XYZ file of C-alpha atoms in Angstrom:
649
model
C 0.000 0.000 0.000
C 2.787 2.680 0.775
C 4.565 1.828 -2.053
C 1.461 2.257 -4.517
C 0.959 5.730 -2.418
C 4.724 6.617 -3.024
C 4.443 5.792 -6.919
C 1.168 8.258 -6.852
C 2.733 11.193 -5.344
C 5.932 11.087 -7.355
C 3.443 11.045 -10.580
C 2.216 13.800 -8.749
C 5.557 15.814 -8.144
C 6.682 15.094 -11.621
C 3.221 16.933 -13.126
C 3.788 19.948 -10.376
C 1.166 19.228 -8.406
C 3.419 18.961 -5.985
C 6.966 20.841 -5.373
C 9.482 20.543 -3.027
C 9.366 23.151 0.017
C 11.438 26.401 -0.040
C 12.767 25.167 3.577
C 15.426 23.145 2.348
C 14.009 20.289 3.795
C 14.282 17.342 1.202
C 11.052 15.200 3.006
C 8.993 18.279 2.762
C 6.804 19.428 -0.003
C 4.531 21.987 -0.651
C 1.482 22.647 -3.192
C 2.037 25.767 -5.647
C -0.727 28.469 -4.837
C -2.610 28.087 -7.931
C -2.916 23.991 -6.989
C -4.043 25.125 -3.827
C -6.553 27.196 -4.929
C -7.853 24.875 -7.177
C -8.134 22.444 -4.917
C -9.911 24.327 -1.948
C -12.542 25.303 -4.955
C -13.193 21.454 -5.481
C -12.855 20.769 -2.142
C -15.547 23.108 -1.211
C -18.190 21.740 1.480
C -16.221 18.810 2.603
C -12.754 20.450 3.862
C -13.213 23.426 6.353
C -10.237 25.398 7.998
C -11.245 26.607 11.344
C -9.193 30.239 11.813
C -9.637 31.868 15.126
C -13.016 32.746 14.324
C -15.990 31.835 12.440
C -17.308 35.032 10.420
C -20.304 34.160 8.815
C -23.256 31.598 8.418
C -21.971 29.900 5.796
C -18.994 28.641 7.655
C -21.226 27.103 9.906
C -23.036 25.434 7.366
C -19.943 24.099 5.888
C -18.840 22.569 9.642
C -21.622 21.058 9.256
C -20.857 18.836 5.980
C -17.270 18.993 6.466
C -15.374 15.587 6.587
C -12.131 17.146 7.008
C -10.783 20.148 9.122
C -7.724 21.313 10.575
C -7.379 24.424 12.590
C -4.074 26.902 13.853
C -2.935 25.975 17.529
C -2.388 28.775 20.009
C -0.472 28.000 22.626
C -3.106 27.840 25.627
C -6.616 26.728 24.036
C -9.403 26.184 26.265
C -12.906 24.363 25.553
C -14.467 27.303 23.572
C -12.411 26.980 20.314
C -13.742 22.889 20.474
C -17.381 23.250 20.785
C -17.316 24.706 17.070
C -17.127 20.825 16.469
C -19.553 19.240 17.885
C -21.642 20.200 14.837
C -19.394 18.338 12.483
C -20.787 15.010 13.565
C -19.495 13.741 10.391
C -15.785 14.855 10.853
C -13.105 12.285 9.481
C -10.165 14.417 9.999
C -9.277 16.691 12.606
C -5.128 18.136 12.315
C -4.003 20.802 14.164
C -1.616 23.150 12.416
C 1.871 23.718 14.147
C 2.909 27.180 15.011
C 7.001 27.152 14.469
C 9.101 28.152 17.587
C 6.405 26.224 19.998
C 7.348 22.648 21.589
C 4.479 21.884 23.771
C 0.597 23.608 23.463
C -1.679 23.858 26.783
C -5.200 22.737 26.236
C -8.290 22.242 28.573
C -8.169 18.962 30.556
C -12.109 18.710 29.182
C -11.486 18.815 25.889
C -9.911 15.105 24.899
C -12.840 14.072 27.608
C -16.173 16.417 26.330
C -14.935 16.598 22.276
C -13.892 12.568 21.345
C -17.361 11.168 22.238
C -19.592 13.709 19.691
C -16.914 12.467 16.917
C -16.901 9.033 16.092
C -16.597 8.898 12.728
C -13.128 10.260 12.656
C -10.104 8.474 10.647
C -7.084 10.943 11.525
C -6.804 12.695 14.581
C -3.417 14.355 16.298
C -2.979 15.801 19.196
C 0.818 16.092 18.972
C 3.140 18.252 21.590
C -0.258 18.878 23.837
C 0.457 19.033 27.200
C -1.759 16.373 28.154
C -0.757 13.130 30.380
C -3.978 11.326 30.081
C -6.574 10.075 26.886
C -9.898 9.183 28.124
C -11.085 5.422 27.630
C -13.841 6.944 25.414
C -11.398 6.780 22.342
C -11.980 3.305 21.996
C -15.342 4.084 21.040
C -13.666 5.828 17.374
C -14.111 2.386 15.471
C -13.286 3.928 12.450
C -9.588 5.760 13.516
C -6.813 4.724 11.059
C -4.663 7.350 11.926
C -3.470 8.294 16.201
C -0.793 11.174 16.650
C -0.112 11.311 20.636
C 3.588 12.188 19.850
C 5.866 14.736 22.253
C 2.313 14.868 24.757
C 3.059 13.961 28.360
C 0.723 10.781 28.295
C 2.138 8.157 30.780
C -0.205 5.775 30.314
C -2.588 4.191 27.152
C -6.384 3.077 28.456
C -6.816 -0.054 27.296
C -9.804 0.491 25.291
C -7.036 1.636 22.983
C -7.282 -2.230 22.176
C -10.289 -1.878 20.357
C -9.092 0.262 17.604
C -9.050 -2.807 15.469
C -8.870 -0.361 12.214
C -6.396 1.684 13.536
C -3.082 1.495 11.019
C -0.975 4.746 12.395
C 0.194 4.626 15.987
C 2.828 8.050 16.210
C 4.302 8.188 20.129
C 7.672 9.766 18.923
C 8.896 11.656 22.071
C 6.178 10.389 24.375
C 9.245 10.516 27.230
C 6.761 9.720 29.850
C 5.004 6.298 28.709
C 5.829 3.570 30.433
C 4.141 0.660 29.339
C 1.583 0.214 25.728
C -1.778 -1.038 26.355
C -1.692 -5.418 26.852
C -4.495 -5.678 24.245
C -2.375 -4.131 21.457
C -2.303 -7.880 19.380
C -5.508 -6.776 19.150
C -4.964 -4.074 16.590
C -4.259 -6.640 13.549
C -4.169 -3.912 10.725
C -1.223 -1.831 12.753
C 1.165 -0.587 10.094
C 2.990 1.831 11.460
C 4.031 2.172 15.280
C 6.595 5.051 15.894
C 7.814 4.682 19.514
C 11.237 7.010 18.644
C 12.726 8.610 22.387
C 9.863 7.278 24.267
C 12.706 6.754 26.791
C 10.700 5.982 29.687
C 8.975 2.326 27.718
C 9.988 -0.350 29.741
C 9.191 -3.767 27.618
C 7.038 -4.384 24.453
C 3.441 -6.154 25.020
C 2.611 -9.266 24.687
C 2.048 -10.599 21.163
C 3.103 -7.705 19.282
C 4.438 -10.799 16.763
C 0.754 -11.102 15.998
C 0.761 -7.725 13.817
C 1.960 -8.822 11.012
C 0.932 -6.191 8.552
C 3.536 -4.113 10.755
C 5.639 -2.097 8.100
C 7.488 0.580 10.873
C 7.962 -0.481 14.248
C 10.793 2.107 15.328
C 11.743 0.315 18.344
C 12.146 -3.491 20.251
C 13.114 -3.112 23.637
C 14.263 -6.789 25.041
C 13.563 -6.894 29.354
C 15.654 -9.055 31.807
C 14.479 -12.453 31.864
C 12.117 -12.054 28.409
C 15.124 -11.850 25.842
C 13.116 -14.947 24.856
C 10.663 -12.582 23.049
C 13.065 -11.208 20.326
C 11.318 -13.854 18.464
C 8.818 -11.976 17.966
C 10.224 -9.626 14.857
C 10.695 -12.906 13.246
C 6.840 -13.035 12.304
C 7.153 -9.141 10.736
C 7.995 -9.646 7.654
C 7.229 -6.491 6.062
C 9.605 -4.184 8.599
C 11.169 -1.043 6.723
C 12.848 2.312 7.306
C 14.298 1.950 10.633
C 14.860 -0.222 13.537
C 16.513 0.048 17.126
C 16.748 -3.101 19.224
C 17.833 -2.422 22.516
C 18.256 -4.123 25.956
C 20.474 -6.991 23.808
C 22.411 -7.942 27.131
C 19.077 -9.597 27.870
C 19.290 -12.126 24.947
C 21.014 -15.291 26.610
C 20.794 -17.626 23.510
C 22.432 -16.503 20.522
C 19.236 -18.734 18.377
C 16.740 -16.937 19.957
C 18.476 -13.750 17.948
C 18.680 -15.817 14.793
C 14.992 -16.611 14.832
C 14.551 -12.323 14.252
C 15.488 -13.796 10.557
C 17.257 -10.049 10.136
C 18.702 -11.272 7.178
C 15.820 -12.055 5.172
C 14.031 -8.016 6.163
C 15.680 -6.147 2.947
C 13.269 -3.430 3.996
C 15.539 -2.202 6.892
C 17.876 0.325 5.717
C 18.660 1.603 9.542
C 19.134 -0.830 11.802
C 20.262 0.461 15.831
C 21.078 -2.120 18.090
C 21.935 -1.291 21.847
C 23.695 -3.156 24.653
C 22.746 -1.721 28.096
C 25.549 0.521 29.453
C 25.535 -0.922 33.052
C 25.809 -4.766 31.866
C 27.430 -7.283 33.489
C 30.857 -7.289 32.298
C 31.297 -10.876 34.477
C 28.988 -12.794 31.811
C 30.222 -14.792 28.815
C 31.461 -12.166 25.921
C 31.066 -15.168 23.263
C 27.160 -14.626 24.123
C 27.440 -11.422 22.749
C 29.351 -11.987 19.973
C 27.209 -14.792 19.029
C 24.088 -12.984 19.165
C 25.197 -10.254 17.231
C 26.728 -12.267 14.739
C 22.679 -13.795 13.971
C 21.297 -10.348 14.299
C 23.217 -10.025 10.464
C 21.133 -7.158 8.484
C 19.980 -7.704 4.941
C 22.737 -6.218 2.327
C 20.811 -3.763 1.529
C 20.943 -2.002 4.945
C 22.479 1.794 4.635
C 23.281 2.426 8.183
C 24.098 0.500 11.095
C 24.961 1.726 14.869
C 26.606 -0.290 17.499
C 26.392 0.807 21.011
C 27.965 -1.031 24.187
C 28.431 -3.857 22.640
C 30.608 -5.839 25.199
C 32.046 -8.667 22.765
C 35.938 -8.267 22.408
C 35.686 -8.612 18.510
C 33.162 -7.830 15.441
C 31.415 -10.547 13.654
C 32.956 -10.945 10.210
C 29.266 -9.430 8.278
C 30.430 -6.274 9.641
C 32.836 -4.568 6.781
C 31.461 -7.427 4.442
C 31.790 -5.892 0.791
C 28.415 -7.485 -0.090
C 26.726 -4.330 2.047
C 27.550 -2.556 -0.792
C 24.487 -0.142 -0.076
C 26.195 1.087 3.307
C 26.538 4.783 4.253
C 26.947 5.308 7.583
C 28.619 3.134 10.402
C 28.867 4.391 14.143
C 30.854 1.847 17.299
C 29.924 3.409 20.356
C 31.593 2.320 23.711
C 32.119 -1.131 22.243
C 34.697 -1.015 25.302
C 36.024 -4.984 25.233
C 36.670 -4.409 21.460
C 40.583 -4.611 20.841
C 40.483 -4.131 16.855
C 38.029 -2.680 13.977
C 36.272 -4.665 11.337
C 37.330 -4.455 7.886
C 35.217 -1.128 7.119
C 37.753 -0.037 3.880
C 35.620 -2.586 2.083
C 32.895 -1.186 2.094
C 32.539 0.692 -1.436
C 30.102 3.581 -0.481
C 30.772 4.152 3.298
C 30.424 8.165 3.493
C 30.400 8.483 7.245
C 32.394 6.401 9.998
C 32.715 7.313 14.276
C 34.636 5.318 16.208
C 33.649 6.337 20.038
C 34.916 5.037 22.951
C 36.373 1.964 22.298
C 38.577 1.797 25.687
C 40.697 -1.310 24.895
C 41.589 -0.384 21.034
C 45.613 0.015 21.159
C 46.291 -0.510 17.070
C 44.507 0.954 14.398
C 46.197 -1.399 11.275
C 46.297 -3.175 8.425
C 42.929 -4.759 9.353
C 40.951 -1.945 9.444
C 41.342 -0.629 5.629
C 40.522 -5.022 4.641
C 42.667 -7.103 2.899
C 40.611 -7.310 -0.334
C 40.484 -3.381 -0.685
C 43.074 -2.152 -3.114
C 41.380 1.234 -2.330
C 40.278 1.452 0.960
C 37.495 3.999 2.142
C 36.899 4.769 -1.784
C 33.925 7.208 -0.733
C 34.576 8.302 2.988
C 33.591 11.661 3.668
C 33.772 12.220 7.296
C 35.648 9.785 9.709
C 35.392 11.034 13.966
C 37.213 8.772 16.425
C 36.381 9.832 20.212
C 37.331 9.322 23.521
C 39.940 6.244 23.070
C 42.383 6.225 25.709
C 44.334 3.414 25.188
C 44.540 4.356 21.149
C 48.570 3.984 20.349
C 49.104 3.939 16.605
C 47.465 4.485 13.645
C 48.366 3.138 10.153
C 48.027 5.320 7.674
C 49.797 3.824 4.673
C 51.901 7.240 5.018
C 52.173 9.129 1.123
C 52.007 6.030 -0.409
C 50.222 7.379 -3.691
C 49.233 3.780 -4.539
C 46.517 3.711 -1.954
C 45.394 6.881 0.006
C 42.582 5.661 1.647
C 41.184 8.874 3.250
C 41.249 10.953 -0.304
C 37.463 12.170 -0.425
C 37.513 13.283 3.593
C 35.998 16.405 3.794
C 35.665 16.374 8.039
C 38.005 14.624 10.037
C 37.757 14.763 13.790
C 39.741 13.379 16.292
C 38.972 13.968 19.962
C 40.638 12.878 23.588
C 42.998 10.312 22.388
C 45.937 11.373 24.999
C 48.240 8.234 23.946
C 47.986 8.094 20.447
C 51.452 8.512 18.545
C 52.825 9.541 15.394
C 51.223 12.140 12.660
C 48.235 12.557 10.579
C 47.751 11.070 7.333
C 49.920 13.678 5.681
C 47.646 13.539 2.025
C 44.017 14.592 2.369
C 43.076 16.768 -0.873
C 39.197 16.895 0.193
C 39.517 17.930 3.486
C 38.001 20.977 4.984
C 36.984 20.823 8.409
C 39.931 19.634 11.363
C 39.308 19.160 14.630
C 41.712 17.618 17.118
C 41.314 18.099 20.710
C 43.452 16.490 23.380
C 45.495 14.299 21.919
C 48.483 15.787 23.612
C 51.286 13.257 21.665
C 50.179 13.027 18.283
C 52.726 15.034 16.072
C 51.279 17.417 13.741
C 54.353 18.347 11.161
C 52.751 21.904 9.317
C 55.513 21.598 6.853
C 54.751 18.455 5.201
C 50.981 17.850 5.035
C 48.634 18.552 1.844
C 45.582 20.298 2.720
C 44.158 21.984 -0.247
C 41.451 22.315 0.558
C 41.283 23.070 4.187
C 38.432 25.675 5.927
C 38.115 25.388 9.705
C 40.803 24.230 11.840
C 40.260 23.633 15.773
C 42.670 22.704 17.935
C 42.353 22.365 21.695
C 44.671 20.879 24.129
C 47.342 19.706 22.507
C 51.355 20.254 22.780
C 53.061 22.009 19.908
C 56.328 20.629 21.184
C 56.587 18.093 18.531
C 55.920 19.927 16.240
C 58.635 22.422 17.099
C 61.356 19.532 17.220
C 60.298 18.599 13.663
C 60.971 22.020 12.676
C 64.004 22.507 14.137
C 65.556 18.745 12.530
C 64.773 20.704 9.252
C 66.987 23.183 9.802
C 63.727 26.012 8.961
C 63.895 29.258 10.748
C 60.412 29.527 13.005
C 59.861 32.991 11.473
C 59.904 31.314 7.844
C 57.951 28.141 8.155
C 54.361 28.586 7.385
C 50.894 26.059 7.683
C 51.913 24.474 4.196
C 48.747 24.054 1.524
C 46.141 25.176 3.840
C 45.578 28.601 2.003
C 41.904 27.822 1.666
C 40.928 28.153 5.307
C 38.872 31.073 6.743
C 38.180 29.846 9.937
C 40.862 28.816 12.572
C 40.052 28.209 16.532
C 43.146 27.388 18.848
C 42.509 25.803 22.380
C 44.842 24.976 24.976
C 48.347 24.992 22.954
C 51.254 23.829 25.173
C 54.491 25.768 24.639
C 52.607 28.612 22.437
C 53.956 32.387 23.458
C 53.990 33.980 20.294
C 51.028 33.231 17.549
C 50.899 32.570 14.229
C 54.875 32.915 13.896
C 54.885 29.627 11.826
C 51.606 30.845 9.685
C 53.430 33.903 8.016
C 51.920 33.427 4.174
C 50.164 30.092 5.296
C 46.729 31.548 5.729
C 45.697 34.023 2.720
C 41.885 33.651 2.603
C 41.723 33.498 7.101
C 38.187 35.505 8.105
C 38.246 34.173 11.913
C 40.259 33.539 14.772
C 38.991 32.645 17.660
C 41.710 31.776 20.842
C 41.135 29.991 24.005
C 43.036 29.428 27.076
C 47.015 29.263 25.812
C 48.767 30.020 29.073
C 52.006 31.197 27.824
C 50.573 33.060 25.192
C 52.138 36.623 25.563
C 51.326 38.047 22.177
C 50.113 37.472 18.901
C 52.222 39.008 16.256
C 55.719 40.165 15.686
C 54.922 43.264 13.444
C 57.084 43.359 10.456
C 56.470 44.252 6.760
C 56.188 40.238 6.418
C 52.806 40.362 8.360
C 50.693 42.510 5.985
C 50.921 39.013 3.239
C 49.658 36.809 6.060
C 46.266 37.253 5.903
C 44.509 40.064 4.155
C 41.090 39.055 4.844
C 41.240 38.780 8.309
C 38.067 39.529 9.881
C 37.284 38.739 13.426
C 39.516 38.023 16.086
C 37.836 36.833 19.572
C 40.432 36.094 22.846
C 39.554 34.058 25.711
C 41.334 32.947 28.997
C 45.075 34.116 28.069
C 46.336 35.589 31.249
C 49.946 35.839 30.180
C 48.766 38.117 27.363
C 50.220 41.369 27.238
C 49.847 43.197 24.185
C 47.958 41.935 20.381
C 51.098 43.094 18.666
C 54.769 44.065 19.561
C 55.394 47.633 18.886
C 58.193 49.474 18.692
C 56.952 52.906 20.941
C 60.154 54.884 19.189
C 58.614 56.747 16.194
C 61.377 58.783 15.451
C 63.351 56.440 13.235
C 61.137 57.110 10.092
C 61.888 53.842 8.324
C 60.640 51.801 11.513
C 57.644 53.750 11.620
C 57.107 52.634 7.659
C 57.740 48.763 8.661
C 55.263 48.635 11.429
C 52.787 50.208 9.323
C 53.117 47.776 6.970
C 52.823 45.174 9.234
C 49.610 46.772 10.690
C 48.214 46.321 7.442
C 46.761 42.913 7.445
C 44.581 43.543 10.878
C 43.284 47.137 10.163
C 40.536 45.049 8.291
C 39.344 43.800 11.693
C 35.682 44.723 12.129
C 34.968 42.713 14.831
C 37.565 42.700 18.307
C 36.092 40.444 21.588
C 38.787 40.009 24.707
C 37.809 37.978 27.698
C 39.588 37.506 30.545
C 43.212 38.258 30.015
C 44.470 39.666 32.964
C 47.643 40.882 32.248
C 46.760 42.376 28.981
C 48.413 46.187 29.286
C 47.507 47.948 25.998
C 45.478 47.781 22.428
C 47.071 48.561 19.409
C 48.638 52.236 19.624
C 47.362 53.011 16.139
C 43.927 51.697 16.687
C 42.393 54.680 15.251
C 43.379 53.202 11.923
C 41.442 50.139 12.570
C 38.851 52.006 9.601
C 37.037 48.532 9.267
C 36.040 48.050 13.141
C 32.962 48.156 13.941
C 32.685 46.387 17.506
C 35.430 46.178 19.900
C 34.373 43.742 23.332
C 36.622 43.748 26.207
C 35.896 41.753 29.477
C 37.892 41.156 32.633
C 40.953 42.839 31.623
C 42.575 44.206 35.250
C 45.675 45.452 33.936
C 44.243 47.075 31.179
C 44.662 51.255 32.299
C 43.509 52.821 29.402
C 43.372 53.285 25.924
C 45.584 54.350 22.925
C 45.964 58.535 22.995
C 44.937 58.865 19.199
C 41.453 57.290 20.496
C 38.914 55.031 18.251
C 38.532 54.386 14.933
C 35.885 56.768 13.686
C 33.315 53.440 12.280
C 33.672 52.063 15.785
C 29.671 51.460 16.252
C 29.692 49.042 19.424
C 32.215 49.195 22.776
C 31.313 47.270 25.894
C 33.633 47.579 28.342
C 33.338 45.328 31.096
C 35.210 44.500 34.851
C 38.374 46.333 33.712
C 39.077 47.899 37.033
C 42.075 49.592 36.178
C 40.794 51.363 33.396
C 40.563 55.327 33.834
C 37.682 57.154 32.300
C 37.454 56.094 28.614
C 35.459 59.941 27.798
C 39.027 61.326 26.661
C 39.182 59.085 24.100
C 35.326 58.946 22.802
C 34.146 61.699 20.149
């Protein structure tokens, strides 16, 4: 049925009745306004919008022939705007529209209770994000509902004459965090298609029998209790299961056949498939269990994305980094904490996203990892994070072997709190644009030798520069002279916690042409940032907006030579002043020992906002004043400074 319903409104789309929505949202579409008005012309008498009010007779004639209405939520609504309804005895639909900003709308306790019983003839109805914790039983009585939306409402608990909704086909709970339990008779409800249970956090076990609706096509979630892993048989009677799937509460699943019986392999349907160890496990138990059971929990190959999370086993069935999932996308280990290597996940032809997370006994990242049958590992790969691996040592790269470069379409690479892991980066990554490495205090980044093209954000945070100085110096290159080689593309750089770092940006001279943004936080020794030279002004001449947080050995933004007499001197520095006179934006927070701005500030012609926070050594400002654009100043717990009115116009 949804597939003859997706053929229909693709027909649709392709003849215009349809168009995608100016949102940017690809799952959203929209009808163009002559469509629209077409169609409220033909549907005339039997689809009435309620607005806040109802201005003339013939509305209420048309309420009372209507089969379908929908109406704008406010964000308190009491009984009034409801009794409109009770005329519409006929109603089959009944849709609230969603005002954007609002999570949660307040409605009359009276009005699930006083409004359900005078409709029974309705197919659709939603109440989504009302604040309401209770439906009354008297919903049971809507024989003919096809269609429930309950999702994001406070409801705790369903009544059980939700049992009787033996039509019903749409079940939506999505963010019911609340509900603890789904009614027992829910076997009951034999034409169930869809059941959406997604961050209903608070469900404690599925009901009895839910292997009895078999026409299920979505069923978001399985939840497996202590003692019941038993029941995972169930999925093995829904055949039709597509779209997504979380299984969760595996640790309960003591016999690896019950898992096999799920017949996973045979549901080509599944293109996202979750599955979910408990975090506070017994790590005492039998890890071949685990392995076992995930090993018969095998996916179809036609499965796009697959997340693993506490899985206790110490290694990865071999399915996973199979080259038959040819279809896969996206792969994410989470705290897989007993694991002590990867799968084979270079095979996989049209992997785009990979994050490792967690993984607390993973020493060696090798030969394993890119597969043995991959001549060109991670062909696709666009975005590879590895987080929070403590024990992490190595990592083979293959080095600038041309042959193979696994990581050549990269565009993001992250790597975050990996304090033990050794050696450099892989030095050849055309594609990549967005860096990110934050304490990994002993892996060696060496500027002069890695090819980033294409690179557009850097952030660094906690980690030592002392390798990288060492490299430098084994070079023979004078610190003044080296630059960040090939990364001429970026326009954003943020710098957190550098060990060793007193002066900045002395081994970025011409590295850096097209930098907008700098943002730096908490370098200790930092005492300055520039030498200023004629050199400076080629740095980078589109240098925007420079923010400064939590340097307290900062003294000064730029040496400066306070003897103006030697006019050649005078002609160097204001050459080197040249690249930051663009700045138009200036923020400094919490730099205690910071003495002095700029003394030619009032050439700053670009600035526009200059922020200055907790500064208590800062006295006062430059005698020639501000620059004459200057449009914002906030000056803030600087309780040196002097009055600032001699220096404002």
């Amino acid at each position: 049925m949804e597939d003859v319903g997706g053929e229909y409104f693709w027909e649709l789309l392709s003849r215009s009745f349809f168009q995608p929505s100016s949102t940017g949202k690809s799952s959203k579409f929209v009808m163009h306004d002559l469509i629209n008005d077409l169609a409220q012309v033909v549907a005339r008498g039997t689809c009435f919008r309620l607005e806040d009010k109802l201005k003339d007779q013939e509305q209420h004639i048309n309420l009372k022939k209507a089969r379908h209405s929908s109406y704008v939520q406010d964000h308190w609504q009491g009984m009034e705007k409801f009794e409109i309804f009770y005329k519409a005895m006929h109603l089959r639909t009944l849709i609230p529209f969603l005002i954007p900003g609002y999570t949660q709308y307040h409605v009359a306790n009276n009005v699930a209770l006083n409004l359900l019983p005078k409709l029974r003839c309705l197919r659709v109805l939603s109440m989504s994000k009302y604040c309401i914790s209770e439906l009354p039983n008297s919903v049971g009585n809507l024989k003919h509902l096809r269609y429930l939306n309950l999702s994001y409402t406070l409801i705790e608990e369903l009544p059980k004459s939700l049992g009787s909704l033996y039509n019903l086909q749409t079940l939506m709970l999505r963010g019911c965090q609340n509900l603890k339990k789904l009614p027992v008779d829910m076997e009951n409800l034999i034409d169930l298609r869809h059941l959406d249970i997604t961050d209903a956090d608070s469900l404690e076990e599925m009901p009895l029998g839910i292997g009895k609706l078999a026409s299920l096509v979505t069923l978001s979630n399985f939840i497996v209790t202590k003692n019941n892993g038993f029941r995972i048989r169930e999925l093995g009677n829904l055949i039709y299961l597509r779209g997504k799937l979380s299984l969760s509460g595996l640790q309960n699943v003591v016999d690896p056949r019950d898992a096999r019986e799920v017949n996973l392999i045979n549901k080509g349907g599944l293109k996202v498939l979750s599955m979910e160890w408990s975090v506070g496990s017994d790590e005492s138990q039998d890890r071949r269990v685990e392995t076992e059971v995930l090993d018969m929990l095998r996916p179809h190959k036609n499965l796009e994305e697959l997340h693993i999370k506490c899985y206790l086993g110490t290694g990865f069935p071999t399915w996973i980094g199979d080259p038959l999932f040819s279809n896969m996308l996206c792969i994410s280990l989470q705290n897989c904490k007993k694991c002590v290597s990867l799968p084979p996940l270079g095979q996989l032809p049209l992997l785009k996203d990979l994050c490792v997370e967690g993984m607390s006994a993973l020493k060696h990242v090798s030969y394993e990892f890119y597969g043995l049958c991959s001549t060109k590992p991670f062909p696709l790969l666009g975005t590879l994070s590895f987080k929070n691996m403590p024990e992490w040592e190595e990592w083979y790269t293959f080095g600038d072997s041309e042959e193979v470069l696994p990581f050549n379409r990269v565009c993001k690479l992250s790597i975050e709190n990996c304090p033990k892991l050794l050696g450099m980066l892989p030095c050849n990554l055309p594609c990549l644009k967005n860096l990110e490495i934050t304490e990994c205090l002993q892996l060696l980044v060496e500027a002069s030798t890695i090819f980033f093209p294409s690179l557009a954000s850097i952030v660094m945070k906690d980690v030592s520069l002392t390798n990288l100085l060492v490299v430098l110096e084994m070079r023979n290159m004078l610190e003044d002279e080296v630059m960040l080689a090939n990364a001429s593309s970026v326009t954003s750089l943020s710098i957190g916690i550098i060990k060793k770092l007193e002066l900045l940006l002395k081994w970025f001279t011409h590295g850096l042409m097209k930098l907008e943004e700098l943002n730096i936080t908490s370098c200790e020794e930092l005492k300055t940032l520039w030498k200023n030279d004629a050199r400076l002004q080629h740095s980078h001449p589109a240098f925007r907006s420079l923010e400064i947080n939590g340097c307290p050995q900062l003294v000064s933004l730029l040496e400066e030579d306070e003897d103006e007499e030697n006019e050649g001197q005078h002609q160097q520095q204001q050459e080197g002043l040249s690249c930051i006179v663009r700045l138009d934006h200036i923020k400094i927070d919490n730099c205690e020992k910071l003495e002095k701005l700029p003394r030619r500030l009032h050439t700053f012609n670009f600035l526009r906002g200059l922020h200055v926070y907790q500064c208590s050594s800062l006295s006062s400002f430059p005698e020639a004043g501000f620059p004459s654009m200057l449009k914002t100043l906030v000056i803030h717990d600087c309780k040196a400074l002097q009055s600032i009115f001699g220096w404002v116009d």
